[in-house]
Tab-separated table of C-alpha atoms and ligand atoms in Angstrom:
chain	number	residue	atom	x	y	z
R	24	GLN	CA	-34.530	-4.924	4.771
R	25	THR	CA	-30.775	-5.073	4.224
R	26	GLY	CA	-29.548	-8.404	2.943
R	27	ALA	CA	-26.689	-8.966	5.339
R	28	PHE	CA	-25.074	-12.062	3.871
R	29	THR	CA	-21.413	-12.999	3.537
R	30	TYR	CA	-19.941	-12.856	0.042
R	31	ASP	CA	-18.022	-16.080	-0.547
R	32	PRO	CA	-15.280	-15.482	-3.141
R	33	GLY	CA	-14.613	-19.206	-3.215
R	34	PHE	CA	-11.154	-19.039	-1.610
R	35	THR	CA	-9.807	-18.448	1.893
R	36	SER	CA	-8.982	-14.889	2.673
R	37	THR	CA	-5.365	-13.862	2.255
R	38	ALA	CA	-5.770	-11.260	4.995
R	39	SER	CA	-3.520	-13.332	7.296
R	40	CYS	CA	-0.078	-14.543	6.282
R	41	GLU	CA	2.865	-16.652	7.443
R	42	SER	CA	6.208	-14.973	8.148
R	43	GLU	CA	9.577	-15.899	9.655
R	44	LEU	CA	10.577	-12.316	10.333
R	45	THR	CA	8.923	-11.065	13.514
R	46	PHE	CA	7.100	-12.636	16.444
R	47	ILE	CA	4.994	-10.575	18.850
R	48	ASP	CA	3.341	-11.856	22.027
R	49	GLY	CA	1.096	-8.899	22.854
R	50	GLY	CA	0.019	-10.357	26.184
R	51	GLU	CA	3.586	-10.820	27.432
R	52	GLY	CA	5.111	-7.795	25.702
R	53	VAL	CA	7.519	-9.944	23.660
R	54	LEU	CA	9.031	-8.894	20.298
R	55	LEU	CA	11.512	-11.170	18.486
R	56	HIS	CA	13.188	-10.660	15.111
R	57	ARG	CA	13.952	-14.119	13.707
R	58	GLY	CA	14.125	-15.313	17.332
R	59	TYR	CA	16.277	-12.512	18.788
R	60	PRO	CA	14.621	-10.361	21.525
R	61	ILE	CA	14.324	-6.698	20.548
R	62	GLU	CA	15.917	-5.663	23.850
R	63	GLN	CA	19.129	-7.590	23.022
R	64	LEU	CA	19.221	-6.327	19.429
R	65	ALA	CA	18.687	-2.731	20.592
R	66	GLU	CA	21.393	-2.942	23.238
R	67	GLN	CA	24.007	-5.057	21.426
R	68	SER	CA	23.655	-4.790	17.642
R	69	SER	CA	23.537	-2.106	14.962
R	70	PHE	CA	20.708	-1.152	12.609
R	71	MET	CA	22.657	-2.561	9.652
R	72	GLU	CA	23.145	-5.889	11.482
R	73	VAL	CA	19.381	-6.004	12.099
R	74	ALA	CA	18.782	-5.094	8.449
R	75	HIS	CA	21.005	-8.033	7.431
R	76	LEU	CA	19.132	-10.304	9.864
R	77	LEU	CA	15.716	-9.309	8.486
R	78	LEU	CA	16.700	-9.216	4.814
R	79	ARG	CA	19.123	-12.142	4.583
R	80	GLY	CA	17.926	-14.333	7.469
R	81	GLU	CA	20.818	-14.311	9.964
R	82	LEU	CA	22.968	-11.931	11.977
R	83	PRO	CA	26.047	-11.385	9.750
R	84	THR	CA	29.580	-12.610	10.373
R	85	ALA	CA	32.191	-9.828	10.309
R	86	ASP	CA	32.900	-10.475	6.602
R	87	GLU	CA	29.190	-10.633	5.711
R	88	TYR	CA	28.648	-7.409	7.658
R	89	ALA	CA	31.454	-5.628	5.796
R	90	ASP	CA	30.059	-6.836	2.469
R	91	PHE	CA	26.487	-5.825	3.325
R	92	ASN	CA	27.537	-2.399	4.586
R	93	ASN	CA	29.583	-1.847	1.437
R	94	THR	CA	26.642	-2.863	-0.756
R	95	ILE	CA	24.268	-0.489	1.037
R	96	THR	CA	26.831	2.332	1.051
R	97	ARG	CA	27.270	2.082	-2.712
R	98	HIS	CA	23.584	2.809	-3.257
R	99	THR	CA	23.216	5.866	-0.977
R	100	MET	CA	23.296	8.475	-3.765
R	101	VAL	CA	20.076	9.328	-5.614
R	102	HIS	CA	19.775	10.117	-9.323
R	103	GLU	CA	20.533	13.827	-9.847
R	104	GLN	CA	17.203	14.239	-11.644
R	105	LEU	CA	15.362	13.107	-8.497
R	106	ARG	CA	16.415	16.400	-6.888
R	107	GLY	CA	14.024	18.136	-9.248
R	108	PHE	CA	11.008	16.501	-7.597
R	109	TYR	CA	11.631	18.456	-4.400
R	110	GLN	CA	11.308	21.784	-6.246
R	111	GLY	CA	7.712	20.876	-7.098
R	112	PHE	CA	6.674	20.983	-3.429
R	113	ARG	CA	5.774	24.134	-1.506
R	114	ARG	CA	8.460	24.961	1.072
R	115	ASP	CA	5.993	24.228	3.872
R	116	ALA	CA	5.005	20.825	2.499
R	117	HIS	CA	4.927	18.173	5.238
R	118	PRO	CA	8.061	16.009	4.823
R	119	MET	CA	5.846	12.886	4.778
R	120	ALA	CA	4.050	14.282	1.714
R	121	ILE	CA	7.457	14.727	0.098
R	122	MET	CA	8.480	11.173	1.056
R	123	CYS	CA	5.320	9.734	-0.514
R	124	GLY	CA	5.986	11.634	-3.739
R	125	VAL	CA	9.733	11.160	-4.045
R	126	VAL	CA	9.812	7.467	-3.085
R	127	GLY	CA	6.929	6.832	-5.480
R	128	ALA	CA	8.941	8.635	-8.156
R	129	LEU	CA	11.831	6.172	-7.628
R	130	SER	CA	9.582	3.617	-9.355
R	131	ALA	CA	10.014	5.638	-12.561
R	132	PHE	CA	13.818	5.508	-12.269
R	133	TYR	CA	14.046	1.753	-11.661
R	134	HIS	CA	10.907	0.378	-13.295
R	135	ASP	CA	12.624	-1.150	-16.325
R	136	SER	CA	15.517	-2.549	-14.290
R	137	THR	CA	13.464	-4.307	-11.614
R	138	ASP	CA	12.277	-7.736	-12.674
R	139	ILE	CA	10.614	-8.870	-9.446
R	140	ASN	CA	10.703	-12.481	-10.631
R	141	ASP	CA	14.501	-12.398	-10.411
R	142	PRO	CA	15.667	-12.870	-6.776
R	143	ALA	CA	18.906	-10.975	-7.481
R	144	GLN	CA	17.014	-7.958	-8.853
R	145	ARG	CA	14.583	-8.093	-5.915
R	146	MET	CA	17.532	-7.891	-3.529
R	147	ILE	CA	19.070	-4.986	-5.514
R	148	ALA	CA	15.759	-3.090	-5.285
R	149	SER	CA	15.715	-3.800	-1.541
R	150	HIS	CA	19.281	-2.556	-1.112
R	151	ARG	CA	18.474	0.579	-3.136
R	152	LEU	CA	15.462	1.371	-0.944
R	153	VAL	CA	17.281	0.797	2.354
R	154	ALA	CA	20.285	2.800	1.131
R	155	LYS	CA	18.450	5.747	-0.408
R	156	MET	CA	15.838	6.328	2.303
R	157	PRO	CA	18.225	8.314	4.576
R	158	THR	CA	19.341	10.451	1.613
R	159	ILE	CA	15.741	11.129	0.542
R	160	ALA	CA	14.650	11.819	4.144
R	161	ALA	CA	17.547	14.209	4.780
R	162	MET	CA	16.798	15.987	1.475
R	163	ALA	CA	13.147	16.389	2.536
R	164	TYR	CA	14.306	18.065	5.737
R	165	LYS	CA	16.872	20.276	3.959
R	166	TYR	CA	14.266	21.341	1.414
R	167	SER	CA	11.820	22.283	4.185
R	168	ILE	CA	14.380	24.588	5.846
R	169	GLY	CA	15.785	26.020	2.614
R	170	GLN	CA	19.285	24.614	3.087
R	171	PRO	CA	21.334	22.947	0.329
R	172	PHE	CA	21.230	19.167	0.038
R	173	VAL	CA	24.278	17.407	1.497
R	174	TYR	CA	25.620	14.444	-0.484
R	175	PRO	CA	26.276	11.113	1.281
R	176	ASP	CA	29.769	10.533	2.738
R	177	ASN	CA	30.611	6.858	2.242
R	178	GLU	CA	33.242	6.961	4.979
R	179	LEU	CA	30.500	7.294	7.605
R	180	SER	CA	28.196	4.658	9.090
R	181	TYR	CA	24.644	4.349	7.795
R	182	THR	CA	23.295	6.392	10.704
R	183	GLY	CA	26.252	8.775	10.897
R	184	ASN	CA	25.788	9.491	7.183
R	185	PHE	CA	22.125	10.298	7.791
R	186	LEU	CA	22.911	12.669	10.672
R	187	ARG	CA	25.511	14.495	8.575
R	188	MET	CA	23.171	14.791	5.537
R	189	THR	CA	20.492	16.144	7.884
R	190	PHE	CA	22.367	18.487	10.192
R	191	GLY	CA	25.596	19.176	8.263
R	192	VAL	CA	26.039	22.088	5.837
R	193	PRO	CA	28.483	22.317	2.895
R	194	ALA	CA	30.069	25.399	4.469
R	195	GLU	CA	31.617	23.572	7.413
R	196	GLU	CA	32.827	20.251	8.790
R	197	TYR	CA	30.190	18.156	10.582
R	198	GLU	CA	31.345	15.983	13.485
R	199	VAL	CA	29.013	13.022	14.184
R	200	ASN	CA	28.398	12.796	17.952
R	201	PRO	CA	28.965	9.054	18.729
R	202	ALA	CA	26.396	9.052	21.562
R	203	ILE	CA	23.737	10.573	19.305
R	204	GLU	CA	24.705	8.211	16.470
R	205	LYS	CA	24.275	5.260	18.869
R	206	ALA	CA	20.901	6.533	20.137
R	207	MET	CA	19.647	7.179	16.597
R	208	ASP	CA	20.828	3.749	15.437
R	209	ARG	CA	18.986	2.180	18.378
R	210	ILE	CA	15.809	4.102	17.505
R	211	PHE	CA	16.066	2.756	13.949
R	212	ILE	CA	16.390	-0.803	15.334
R	213	LEU	CA	13.267	-0.306	17.469
R	214	HIS	CA	11.290	0.755	14.398
R	215	ALA	CA	12.683	-1.759	11.878
R	216	ASP	CA	9.825	-4.238	11.682
R	217	HIS	CA	6.701	-5.099	13.583
R	218	GLU	CA	4.895	-8.040	12.001
R	219	GLN	CA	1.721	-7.250	10.043
R	220	ASN	CA	1.016	-3.672	11.164
R	221	ALA	CA	-1.124	-1.478	8.911
R	222	SER	CA	1.689	-0.079	6.749
R	223	THR	CA	3.438	-3.433	6.331
R	224	SER	CA	0.125	-5.012	5.350
R	225	THR	CA	-0.286	-2.171	2.850
R	226	VAL	CA	3.105	-2.938	1.313
R	227	ARG	CA	2.282	-6.652	1.133
R	228	LEU	CA	-1.146	-6.076	-0.399
R	229	ALA	CA	0.225	-3.635	-2.984
R	230	GLY	CA	3.144	-5.986	-3.709
R	231	SER	CA	0.867	-9.019	-4.051
R	232	SER	CA	-0.360	-7.663	-7.409
R	233	GLY	CA	3.232	-7.606	-8.719
R	234	ALA	CA	3.442	-3.820	-8.487
R	235	ASN	CA	6.779	-2.007	-8.637
R	236	PRO	CA	8.431	-2.361	-5.173
R	237	PHE	CA	9.310	1.346	-4.996
R	238	ALA	CA	5.637	2.214	-5.520
R	239	CYS	CA	4.669	-0.352	-2.857
R	240	ILE	CA	6.982	1.277	-0.302
R	241	ALA	CA	5.449	4.663	-1.168
R	242	ALA	CA	2.060	3.130	-0.317
R	243	GLY	CA	3.470	1.962	3.022
R	244	ILE	CA	4.745	5.484	3.735
R	245	ALA	CA	1.285	6.907	3.045
R	246	CYS	CA	-0.326	4.468	5.485
R	247	LEU	CA	2.309	5.007	8.184
R	248	TRP	CA	1.601	8.760	8.136
R	249	GLY	CA	-1.749	8.372	9.917
R	250	PRO	CA	-1.875	9.563	13.577
R	251	ALA	CA	-3.262	6.174	14.646
R	252	HIS	CA	-0.071	4.558	13.305
R	253	GLY	CA	3.356	6.069	12.678
R	254	GLY	CA	2.038	9.615	12.894
R	255	ALA	CA	1.485	9.025	16.619
R	256	ASN	CA	5.066	9.989	17.520
R	257	GLU	CA	4.484	13.513	16.167
R	258	ALA	CA	1.024	13.611	17.811
R	259	ALA	CA	2.386	12.312	21.133
R	260	LEU	CA	5.004	15.046	21.463
R	261	ASN	CA	2.478	17.709	20.436
R	262	MET	CA	0.140	16.328	23.121
R	263	LEU	CA	2.885	16.358	25.803
R	264	LYS	CA	3.779	19.948	24.870
R	265	GLU	CA	0.088	20.930	25.015
R	266	ILE	CA	-0.223	19.381	28.490
R	267	GLY	CA	2.861	21.382	29.373
R	268	HIS	CA	2.858	20.724	33.134
R	269	PRO	CA	2.189	17.684	35.371
R	270	ASP	CA	-0.675	19.600	37.069
R	271	ARG	CA	-2.639	19.471	33.782
R	272	ILE	CA	-2.321	15.687	33.342
R	273	PRO	CA	-5.560	14.736	35.201
R	274	GLU	CA	-7.579	16.892	32.766
R	275	TYR	CA	-6.171	14.967	29.791
R	276	ILE	CA	-6.576	11.571	31.440
R	277	LYS	CA	-10.220	12.504	32.082
R	278	ARG	CA	-10.684	13.449	28.415
R	279	ALA	CA	-9.050	10.209	27.242
R	280	LYS	CA	-11.597	8.238	29.304
R	281	ASP	CA	-14.584	10.259	28.082
R	282	LYS	CA	-16.418	8.219	25.415
R	283	ASP	CA	-17.910	11.424	24.015
R	284	ASP	CA	-14.496	12.999	23.598
R	285	PRO	CA	-12.548	11.813	20.511
R	286	PHE	CA	-9.289	12.644	22.330
R	287	ARG	CA	-6.990	9.675	22.889
R	288	LEU	CA	-3.665	9.631	24.705
R	289	MET	CA	-1.210	9.619	21.819
R	290	GLY	CA	1.519	7.038	22.278
R	291	PHE	CA	-0.756	4.889	24.418
R	292	GLY	CA	-2.550	1.678	23.523
R	293	HIS	CA	-1.865	-0.842	20.816
R	294	ARG	CA	-3.848	-3.208	18.628
R	295	VAL	CA	-1.590	-6.116	19.685
R	296	TYR	CA	0.283	-5.211	22.873
R	297	LYS	CA	-1.934	-5.611	25.934
R	298	ASN	CA	1.199	-5.283	28.022
R	299	TYR	CA	4.122	-2.872	27.968
R	300	ASP	CA	5.519	-2.414	24.423
R	301	PRO	CA	9.108	-3.676	24.915
R	302	ARG	CA	10.292	-0.943	22.548
R	303	ALA	CA	8.870	1.749	24.832
R	304	SER	CA	11.036	0.538	27.736
R	305	VAL	CA	14.201	0.753	25.626
R	306	MET	CA	13.065	4.116	24.311
R	307	GLN	CA	12.607	5.476	27.845
R	308	GLU	CA	16.152	4.381	28.784
R	309	THR	CA	17.456	6.030	25.622
R	310	VAL	CA	15.803	9.327	26.563
R	311	ARG	CA	17.766	9.308	29.812
R	312	GLU	CA	21.031	8.525	27.969
R	313	VAL	CA	20.504	11.255	25.340
R	314	PHE	CA	19.518	13.807	27.982
R	315	ASP	CA	22.620	12.967	30.050
R	316	THR	CA	24.814	13.267	26.926
R	317	LEU	CA	23.294	16.535	25.755
R	318	LYS	CA	22.859	17.846	29.311
R	319	VAL	CA	19.224	18.482	28.366
R	320	LYS	CA	16.516	19.198	30.904
R	321	ASP	CA	13.190	19.027	29.104
R	322	PRO	CA	10.015	19.499	31.189
R	323	VAL	CA	8.181	17.462	28.545
R	324	PHE	CA	10.054	14.329	29.692
R	325	GLU	CA	8.859	14.946	33.241
R	326	VAL	CA	5.294	15.307	31.939
R	327	ALA	CA	5.708	12.024	30.007
R	328	LEU	CA	6.998	10.135	33.062
R	329	GLN	CA	4.194	11.416	35.292
R	330	LEU	CA	1.536	10.843	32.623
R	331	GLU	CA	2.738	7.266	32.221
R	332	GLU	CA	2.750	6.768	36.010
R	333	MET	CA	-0.792	8.135	36.415
R	334	ALA	CA	-2.227	6.271	33.421
R	335	LEU	CA	-0.662	2.953	34.461
R	336	ASN	CA	-2.340	3.307	37.864
R	337	ASP	CA	-5.719	4.376	36.491
R	338	PRO	CA	-8.452	1.672	36.511
R	339	TYR	CA	-9.631	2.665	33.010
R	340	PHE	CA	-6.199	2.110	31.447
R	341	ILE	CA	-5.570	-0.994	33.534
R	342	ASP	CA	-8.935	-2.459	32.551
R	343	LYS	CA	-8.401	-1.726	28.852
R	344	LYS	CA	-4.768	-2.848	29.035
R	345	LEU	CA	-3.476	0.429	27.635
R	346	PHE	CA	0.280	0.890	27.953
R	347	PRO	CA	2.790	3.281	26.386
R	348	ASN	CA	3.824	2.158	22.900
R	349	VAL	CA	6.909	2.825	20.807
R	350	ASP	CA	5.645	6.303	19.892
R	351	PHE	CA	5.261	7.606	23.438
R	352	TYR	CA	8.894	8.484	24.116
R	353	SER	CA	10.450	8.610	20.652
R	354	GLY	CA	9.416	12.207	19.968
R	355	ILE	CA	11.117	13.461	23.132
R	356	ILE	CA	14.474	12.011	22.033
R	357	LEU	CA	14.146	13.122	18.420
R	358	SER	CA	13.266	16.644	19.525
R	359	ALA	CA	16.297	16.734	21.877
R	360	ILE	CA	18.544	15.607	18.989
R	361	GLY	CA	17.219	18.509	16.903
R	362	PHE	CA	14.521	17.082	14.624
R	363	PRO	CA	11.311	19.081	14.147
R	364	THR	CA	8.094	17.142	14.920
R	365	SER	CA	7.291	17.053	11.189
R	366	MET	CA	10.315	14.757	10.677
R	367	PHE	CA	9.395	12.184	13.350
R	368	THR	CA	7.277	9.935	11.107
R	369	VAL	CA	9.839	10.330	8.315
R	370	LEU	CA	12.382	8.723	10.660
R	371	PHE	CA	9.900	5.964	11.439
R	372	ALA	CA	9.476	5.376	7.670
R	373	LEU	CA	13.256	5.413	7.150
R	374	ALA	CA	13.700	2.620	9.700
R	375	ARG	CA	10.575	0.677	8.760
R	376	THR	CA	11.728	0.491	5.138
R	377	VAL	CA	13.980	-2.389	6.251
R	378	GLY	CA	10.947	-4.311	7.525
R	379	TRP	CA	8.801	-3.380	4.557
R	380	VAL	CA	11.336	-4.619	1.978
R	381	ALA	CA	12.074	-7.758	4.011
R	382	GLN	CA	8.342	-8.548	4.248
R	383	TRP	CA	7.846	-7.740	0.544
R	384	ASN	CA	10.737	-10.041	-0.412
R	385	GLU	CA	9.410	-12.829	1.802
R	386	MET	CA	5.987	-12.557	0.186
R	387	ILE	CA	7.179	-12.294	-3.431
R	388	SER	CA	9.643	-15.188	-2.944
R	389	ASP	CA	6.816	-17.526	-1.867
R	390	PRO	CA	6.004	-19.708	-4.916
R	391	GLY	CA	2.445	-20.074	-3.626
R	392	GLN	CA	1.967	-16.303	-3.357
R	393	ARG	CA	-1.337	-14.984	-4.795
R	394	ILE	CA	-2.856	-11.544	-5.050
R	395	GLY	CA	-4.273	-10.346	-1.739
R	396	ARG	CA	-8.050	-10.121	-1.532
R	397	PRO	CA	-9.395	-9.339	1.981
R	398	ARG	CA	-12.906	-10.671	2.675
R	399	GLN	CA	-15.922	-8.460	3.428
R	400	LEU	CA	-19.266	-8.876	5.165
R	401	TYR	CA	-21.885	-7.314	2.832
R	402	THR	CA	-24.381	-5.234	4.827
R	403	GLY	CA	-26.052	-3.351	1.975
R	404	PRO	CA	-29.565	-3.841	0.525
R	405	ALA	CA	-30.703	-7.225	-0.821
R	406	LYS	CA	-31.127	-7.608	-4.627
R	407	ARG	CA	-33.756	-5.187	-6.037
R	408	ASP	CA	-34.926	-3.918	-9.469
R	409	PHE	CA	-33.930	-0.599	-11.045
R	410	VAL	CA	-36.428	2.300	-10.710
R	411	PRO	CA	-36.380	4.948	-13.493
R	412	ILE	CA	-35.707	8.448	-12.245
R	413	ASP	CA	-39.223	9.719	-12.946
R	414	LYS	CA	-40.614	6.933	-10.734
R	415	ARG	CA	-38.332	7.608	-7.684
G	529	LIG	C1	1.991	2.039	16.051
G	529	LIG	O1	0.327	-2.354	14.603
G	529	LIG	C2	1.496	-1.989	14.948
G	529	LIG	O2	2.354	-2.806	15.218
G	529	LIG	C3	1.760	-0.536	14.953
G	529	LIG	C4	3.120	-0.109	15.476
G	529	LIG	C5	4.224	-0.545	14.575
G	529	LIG	O3	5.355	-0.696	15.042
G	529	LIG	O4	3.964	-0.680	13.355
G	529	LIG	O5	3.318	-0.651	16.762
G	529	LIG	C6	3.237	1.402	15.558
G	529	LIG	O6	1.177	2.396	15.245
G	529	LIG	C7	1.745	2.156	17.530
G	529	LIG	C8	0.364	2.798	17.860
G	529	LIG	C9	0.528	4.308	17.746
G	529	LIG	N1	-0.796	4.962	17.842
G	529	LIG	C10	-1.096	5.701	18.939
G	529	LIG	O7	-0.385	5.773	19.941
G	529	LIG	C11	-2.411	6.445	18.832
G	529	LIG	C12	-3.170	6.334	20.147
G	529	LIG	N2	-3.569	4.923	20.276
G	529	LIG	C13	-4.888	4.580	19.837
G	529	LIG	O8	-5.366	5.309	18.758
G	529	LIG	C14	-5.119	3.076	19.794
G	529	LIG	O9	-4.611	2.550	20.946
G	529	LIG	C15	-4.592	2.273	18.634
G	529	LIG	C16	-4.996	2.848	17.318
G	529	LIG	C17	-3.120	2.153	18.687
G	529	LIG	C18	-5.215	0.904	18.756
G	529	LIG	O10	-6.591	1.093	18.542
G	529	LIG	P1	-7.608	-0.030	18.964
G	529	LIG	O11	-7.178	-1.321	18.388
G	529	LIG	O12	-8.995	0.449	18.741
G	529	LIG	O13	-7.346	-0.100	20.517
G	529	LIG	P2	-8.023	-1.133	21.429
G	529	LIG	O14	-8.978	-1.995	20.686
G	529	LIG	O15	-6.938	-1.800	22.210
G	529	LIG	O16	-8.894	-0.169	22.372
G	529	LIG	C19	-9.498	-0.747	23.482
G	529	LIG	C20	-10.254	0.372	24.153
G	529	LIG	C21	-11.177	1.123	23.210
G	529	LIG	O17	-12.252	1.539	24.007
G	529	LIG	P3	-13.642	0.682	23.905
G	529	LIG	O18	-14.049	0.734	22.454
G	529	LIG	O19	-13.275	-0.717	24.397
G	529	LIG	O20	-14.565	1.427	24.834
G	529	LIG	O21	-9.310	1.356	24.644
G	529	LIG	C22	-9.604	2.603	24.048
G	529	LIG	C23	-10.414	2.348	22.797
G	529	LIG	O22	-11.262	3.439	22.560
G	529	LIG	N3	-8.310	3.219	23.703
G	529	LIG	C24	-7.877	4.365	24.186
G	529	LIG	C25	-6.595	4.537	23.630
G	529	LIG	N4	-6.310	3.502	22.851
G	529	LIG	C26	-7.384	2.673	22.890
G	529	LIG	N5	-8.440	5.267	25.002
G	529	LIG	C27	-7.687	6.369	25.287
G	529	LIG	N6	-6.432	6.619	24.810
G	529	LIG	C28	-5.874	5.712	23.968
G	529	LIG	N7	-4.654	5.942	23.470
């Protein structure tokens, strides 16, 4: 008879936490960053303004913005020795595997100079992570296609710099397309932070032991990679491509409803949103803008629109309150801009680094902070005596 009894560690679980950063009302489809609606931030601000808001607590004045941008810009280069880590990966290594390894390796470069008890050094580590993520991500892409790494250009914006390091080559000038830069910057805003999602909780739990912040962010990257989480944007586009034509949508909707079929509609459903993910609405508008700019006609977008329409009118999805989430449309835009599907979650990690470091800072700065220790319900056997092997 199993002894199902609860183990009482003698303190309340630290699985939940308090935070000033992000508010989500899943029933109403509301997402606020320190009180500002995501729709307004996405339409009217820049990713670096949102980074300032999350990290330093307020939207910056013009002077604060210039200072913050300058601080981030001055940290965009990575140590020359870090380049060597890329050579250790097979050419066909998934860029998320490279991100886990290279970002984890940053902990070796900054371990001795990161006293997490010093607020100033915590902020420097945060700036380094936000600044270097685009460089590391672009290098992961370059390595995977066998092109030379492109150094940061500090004259460009945060997002413009990333696009040039990704798509530029040393042999020729690279002109940042302002419309693409704006769309990419908006996509980064939409992915910046999202309360206590799985990867953010991973960063907090790892950080709660006092671990090196660079290693904690590497742990967050590993968690984000899963197809149930940040890996869904790659899985959603692969699913839309596999469907291929609106006529094949009913077959996939049927599979998604079949309890015996593990297939789920990628980019649909959410642990918290039981209404439309406000980020998905902005993302859908952005697809239209990017397609108009690039004069792109992609049948996959038509499949996505019709799949969304059919699912939103299907009793199963209505009953289970399943709506498109942030990952449903993002892949379509990223693919139109020129990213391979293997880079989609890397871009999610790049943007989410702002939220991860802001959440890590908030946790570490709390004087009452203690090591995380989620509770469990023990369902194993009750206490019993050892049986020697010859008696089993
Ligand atoms: C992200 O937490 C965050 O904030 C995450 C994120 C962020 O910004 O950090 O928002 C980013 O991870 C978005 C989610 C991306 N993942 C996907 O799109 C993968 C496909 N979605 C599912 O795997 C699922 O919806 C989850 C993982 C997102 C949520 O899983 P849950 O919590 O189990 O979903 P649920 O409890 O709301 O499910 C209710 C029912 C279940 O059926 P029953 O057990 O009640 O019979 O709906 C079913 C689920 O099986 N269901 C789906 C479905 N999602 C849930 N059925 C078909 N297709 C789906 N996509």
